[in-house]
Short mmCIF file of C-alpha atoms and ligand atoms in Angstrom, two decimals:
data_model
loop_
_atom_site.label_atom_id
_atom_site.label_comp_id
_atom_site.label_asym_id
_atom_site.label_seq_id
_atom_site.Cartn_x
_atom_site.Cartn_y
_atom_site.Cartn_z
CA MET N 15 -0.79 52.78 -45.71
CA LYS N 16 2.86 53.77 -45.49
CA LEU N 17 5.87 52.40 -47.37
CA TYR N 18 9.28 52.82 -45.79
CA GLY N 19 11.85 52.73 -48.55
CA PHE N 20 14.74 54.40 -50.32
CA PHE N 21 14.64 55.81 -53.82
CA ASN N 22 17.29 53.56 -55.35
CA SER N 23 16.56 50.46 -53.29
CA SER N 24 15.46 47.88 -55.82
CA ALA N 25 13.52 45.94 -53.18
CA SER N 26 11.55 49.13 -52.42
CA TYR N 27 11.12 49.72 -56.16
CA ARG N 28 9.48 46.26 -56.48
CA VAL N 29 6.84 47.22 -53.94
CA ARG N 30 6.31 50.68 -55.46
CA ILE N 31 5.50 49.01 -58.79
CA ALA N 32 3.00 46.67 -57.14
CA LEU N 33 1.34 49.55 -55.27
CA ASN N 34 1.09 51.58 -58.48
CA LEU N 35 -0.30 48.68 -60.50
CA LYS N 36 -2.99 48.20 -57.88
CA GLY N 37 -3.70 51.93 -57.65
CA ILE N 38 -2.89 52.09 -53.93
CA ASP N 39 -1.80 55.53 -52.80
CA ALA N 40 0.71 54.77 -50.02
CA GLU N 41 2.48 57.44 -48.03
CA HIS N 42 6.23 57.51 -48.71
CA ALA N 43 8.61 57.37 -45.73
CA GLY N 44 12.22 57.76 -46.83
CA VAL N 45 14.86 55.74 -44.97
CA ASN N 46 18.33 56.78 -46.05
CA ILE N 47 20.30 53.53 -46.25
CA ARG N 48 23.41 55.39 -47.44
CA SER N 49 23.63 57.22 -44.12
CA GLY N 50 22.64 54.13 -42.10
CA ALA N 51 19.14 55.26 -41.05
CA HIS N 52 17.89 51.68 -41.55
CA ARG N 53 20.00 50.59 -38.57
CA ASP N 54 18.56 53.22 -36.21
CA GLU N 55 16.29 51.93 -33.48
CA ALA N 56 13.49 54.06 -34.82
CA TYR N 57 13.48 51.91 -37.95
CA THR N 58 14.52 48.50 -36.60
CA GLY N 59 11.47 48.76 -34.34
CA ILE N 60 9.47 48.74 -37.57
CA ASN N 61 11.56 46.23 -39.51
CA PRO N 62 13.86 44.09 -37.33
CA ALA N 63 15.74 42.96 -40.46
CA ALA N 64 17.11 46.53 -40.76
CA LEU N 65 16.52 46.55 -44.51
CA VAL N 66 14.12 48.47 -46.71
CA PRO N 67 11.31 48.23 -47.62
CA ALA N 68 8.77 47.86 -44.85
CA LEU N 69 5.04 48.35 -45.07
CA ASP N 70 2.78 49.76 -42.38
CA ASP N 71 -0.85 49.00 -43.08
CA ASP N 72 -2.79 50.58 -40.26
CA GLY N 73 -0.34 49.25 -37.66
CA PHE N 74 0.36 45.94 -39.42
CA ARG N 75 4.08 46.13 -40.09
CA LEU N 76 5.75 43.88 -42.61
CA GLY N 77 9.23 43.56 -44.08
CA GLN N 78 10.48 41.57 -47.11
CA SER N 79 9.39 42.93 -50.48
CA LEU N 80 8.02 39.63 -51.75
CA ALA N 81 5.97 39.07 -48.58
CA ILE N 82 4.67 42.62 -48.91
CA ILE N 83 3.64 42.10 -52.54
CA ASP N 84 1.98 38.79 -51.65
CA TYR N 85 0.09 40.54 -48.83
CA LEU N 86 -1.02 43.33 -51.16
CA ASP N 87 -2.06 40.79 -53.78
CA ARG N 88 -4.27 38.99 -51.26
CA LYS N 89 -5.76 42.16 -49.87
CA TYR N 90 -6.17 43.98 -53.20
CA PRO N 91 -6.53 41.14 -55.73
CA GLN N 92 -6.81 43.29 -58.88
CA PRO N 93 -4.78 43.26 -60.97
CA GLN N 94 -3.48 39.91 -59.81
CA LEU N 95 0.33 39.78 -59.65
CA ILE N 96 0.76 36.22 -58.39
CA PRO N 97 -1.30 33.93 -60.60
CA ASP N 98 -3.43 31.05 -59.31
CA GLU N 99 -2.76 28.51 -62.05
CA PRO N 100 -0.20 26.16 -60.41
CA GLN N 101 2.41 25.97 -63.17
CA LEU N 102 2.30 29.66 -64.07
CA ARG N 103 2.40 30.56 -60.38
CA ALA N 104 5.44 28.31 -59.90
CA ARG N 105 7.22 29.92 -62.87
CA VAL N 106 6.55 33.40 -61.52
CA TRP N 107 8.02 32.39 -58.14
CA GLU N 108 10.95 30.61 -59.77
CA PHE N 109 11.89 33.73 -61.73
CA SER N 110 11.18 36.18 -58.90
CA THR N 111 13.28 34.29 -56.38
CA LEU N 112 16.12 33.89 -58.88
CA ILE N 113 16.30 37.69 -58.89
CA ALA N 114 15.38 38.41 -55.27
CA CYS N 115 17.10 35.50 -53.46
CA ASP N 116 19.96 34.39 -55.70
CA LEU N 117 21.14 37.59 -57.41
CA HIS N 118 20.11 40.65 -55.39
CA PRO N 119 21.60 39.77 -51.96
CA LEU N 120 25.10 39.31 -53.39
CA ASN N 121 25.19 42.92 -54.56
CA ASN N 122 23.45 44.55 -51.62
CA LEU N 123 24.91 47.69 -50.06
CA ARG N 124 26.04 45.95 -46.86
CA VAL N 125 27.84 43.26 -48.88
CA LEU N 126 29.60 45.81 -51.09
CA ARG N 127 30.59 47.87 -48.05
CA TYR N 128 31.92 44.76 -46.29
CA LEU N 129 34.02 43.90 -49.33
CA GLN N 130 35.57 47.36 -49.35
CA GLN N 131 35.68 48.39 -45.71
CA ASP N 132 36.44 45.05 -44.05
CA LEU N 133 38.12 42.95 -46.73
CA GLY N 134 39.96 45.84 -48.36
CA LEU N 135 38.79 45.48 -51.97
CA ASP N 136 39.31 48.60 -54.06
CA GLU N 137 36.64 50.25 -56.20
CA ALA N 138 37.61 48.28 -59.34
CA GLN N 139 37.50 44.95 -57.50
CA LYS N 140 34.15 45.82 -55.96
CA ASN N 141 32.78 46.69 -59.40
CA GLN N 142 34.15 43.42 -60.76
CA TRP N 143 32.29 41.53 -58.01
CA TYR N 144 29.12 43.44 -58.86
CA ALA N 145 29.37 42.83 -62.61
CA HIS N 146 30.18 39.15 -62.08
CA TRP N 147 27.02 38.46 -60.08
CA ILE N 148 24.87 40.59 -62.35
CA SER N 149 26.09 38.65 -65.36
CA ASP N 150 25.66 35.30 -63.57
CA GLY N 151 22.12 36.11 -62.44
CA LEU N 152 20.85 37.89 -65.53
CA SER N 153 22.12 35.21 -67.91
CA LYS N 154 20.13 32.63 -65.96
CA ALA N 155 17.09 34.91 -65.93
CA GLU N 156 17.41 35.38 -69.71
CA THR N 157 17.58 31.60 -70.24
CA LEU N 158 14.60 30.99 -67.99
CA LEU N 159 12.45 33.45 -69.92
CA ARG N 160 13.58 32.15 -73.30
CA GLN N 161 12.53 28.68 -72.21
CA HIS N 162 9.36 29.44 -70.32
CA GLY N 163 8.38 33.08 -70.84
CA GLY N 164 6.40 34.59 -73.66
CA GLY N 165 4.23 37.60 -74.30
CA ALA N 166 4.95 41.24 -73.71
CA TRP N 167 5.79 40.70 -70.04
CA CYS N 168 7.90 38.02 -68.31
CA PHE N 169 5.04 35.54 -68.32
CA GLY N 170 2.23 36.48 -70.66
CA ASP N 171 0.34 39.62 -71.48
CA ALA N 172 0.02 41.12 -68.01
CA PRO N 173 2.62 42.12 -65.43
CA THR N 174 3.29 39.80 -62.51
CA LEU N 175 5.57 39.65 -59.50
CA ALA N 176 8.30 38.56 -61.92
CA ASP N 177 8.19 41.93 -63.70
CA CYS N 178 8.15 43.73 -60.34
CA CYS N 179 11.46 41.99 -59.58
CA LEU N 180 13.08 42.23 -63.00
CA ILE N 181 12.75 45.93 -63.78
CA PRO N 182 14.41 47.23 -60.56
CA GLN N 183 17.25 44.72 -60.95
CA LEU N 184 17.92 45.99 -64.47
CA ALA N 185 17.85 49.57 -63.17
CA ASN N 186 20.55 48.62 -60.65
CA ALA N 187 22.62 46.99 -63.37
CA ARG N 188 22.31 50.09 -65.56
CA ARG N 189 23.28 52.34 -62.66
CA MET N 190 26.43 50.26 -62.26
CA GLN N 191 27.05 50.46 -66.03
CA CYS N 192 26.79 46.71 -66.62
CA ASP N 193 26.55 45.53 -70.21
CA LEU N 194 22.97 44.41 -70.83
CA SER N 195 23.40 43.51 -74.50
CA PRO N 196 23.56 39.73 -73.78
CA TYR N 197 19.98 39.85 -72.44
CA PRO N 198 17.67 40.86 -75.32
CA THR N 199 14.63 39.17 -73.77
CA LEU N 200 15.07 40.99 -70.48
CA THR N 201 15.68 44.37 -72.10
CA ARG N 202 12.71 43.94 -74.46
CA ILE N 203 10.46 43.42 -71.43
CA GLU N 204 12.13 46.34 -69.68
CA ALA N 205 11.35 48.68 -72.61
CA HIS N 206 7.74 47.52 -72.57
CA ALA N 207 7.45 47.96 -68.79
CA LEU N 208 8.98 51.43 -68.75
CA ALA N 209 6.28 52.61 -71.14
CA HIS N 210 3.72 51.70 -68.45
CA PRO N 211 2.91 54.55 -66.01
CA ALA N 212 2.93 52.24 -62.96
CA PHE N 213 6.50 51.20 -63.69
CA ARG N 214 7.66 54.64 -64.81
CA SER N 215 6.43 56.47 -61.75
CA ALA N 216 7.96 53.84 -59.44
CA ALA N 217 11.43 54.56 -60.85
CA PRO N 218 14.08 55.98 -58.49
CA GLU N 219 14.26 59.37 -60.22
CA HIS N 220 10.56 60.01 -59.53
CA GLN N 221 10.74 59.44 -55.76
CA PRO N 222 10.55 62.32 -53.27
CA ASP N 223 13.86 61.33 -51.64
CA PHE N 224 15.73 61.07 -54.97
CA SER N 225 19.21 62.50 -55.04
CA ALA N 226 21.72 62.12 -57.84
N1 GSH A 22 15.01 40.34 -49.01
C1 GSH A 22 14.78 41.72 -48.70
C2 GSH A 22 15.98 42.52 -49.15
C3 GSH A 22 15.89 43.95 -48.70
C4 GSH A 22 17.19 44.68 -48.97
O1 GSH A 22 18.24 44.06 -49.15
N2 GSH A 22 17.11 46.00 -49.04
C5 GSH A 22 18.31 46.77 -49.29
C6 GSH A 22 18.04 47.87 -50.30
S1 GSH A 22 17.55 47.20 -51.85
C7 GSH A 22 18.81 47.39 -48.01
O2 GSH A 22 18.03 47.78 -47.17
N3 GSH A 22 20.13 47.47 -47.89
C8 GSH A 22 20.76 48.05 -46.75
C9 GSH A 22 22.09 47.43 -46.49
O3 GSH A 22 22.52 46.58 -47.26
O4 GSH A 22 22.69 47.82 -45.49
C10 GSH A 22 13.51 42.22 -49.41
O5 GSH A 22 13.19 41.68 -50.45
O6 GSH A 22 12.86 43.13 -48.88
#
């Protein structure tokens, strides 16, 4: 199995966590999104969306981090990351898609570059955009977990897809020096997760293509 990704891509980071939790030793294939390698034909032939990550499981190629984690969860059911119980499952999806569909796309590299290169925003304005959407998304995530979460992880006493989405998003926010003090529930879960080897070794700084 091979995972195409980039060290500080949070969508790749989600899948690395899931692979680690399941004890799957996937080969790492670095795709440098800063230099535009994800738009090269060599990669768009693998993932037509021209985004990382993509999984290659013995010739079965799949993009979209949440689809990849769902696939892994079906194929390697232990530990289970997407619960069966209908209401818990729905909560996990609600939280995960808040991060992955509502928050993350607004702050993606191509969006930030478009703001600067095409619309002429300066660095401070771009950072303001970033911080605005982080604060909007994380405050909703914090409220959701205060209302419906509980336990050491987002939902209970074992990690789920929700934790795979949360931790990379917080890493992005920290990298962009966003204030995380308004989100004590999220940062408590983050501290717990980062003590877990599967989460720690999935972090950007531990990837073979890491560069400062
Ligand atoms: N919905 C996709 C999002 C993937 C995505 O946005 N990946 C980012 C890195 S985290 C990317 O490839 N960005 C390149 C760009 O914006 O040009 C998923 O979950 O896999």
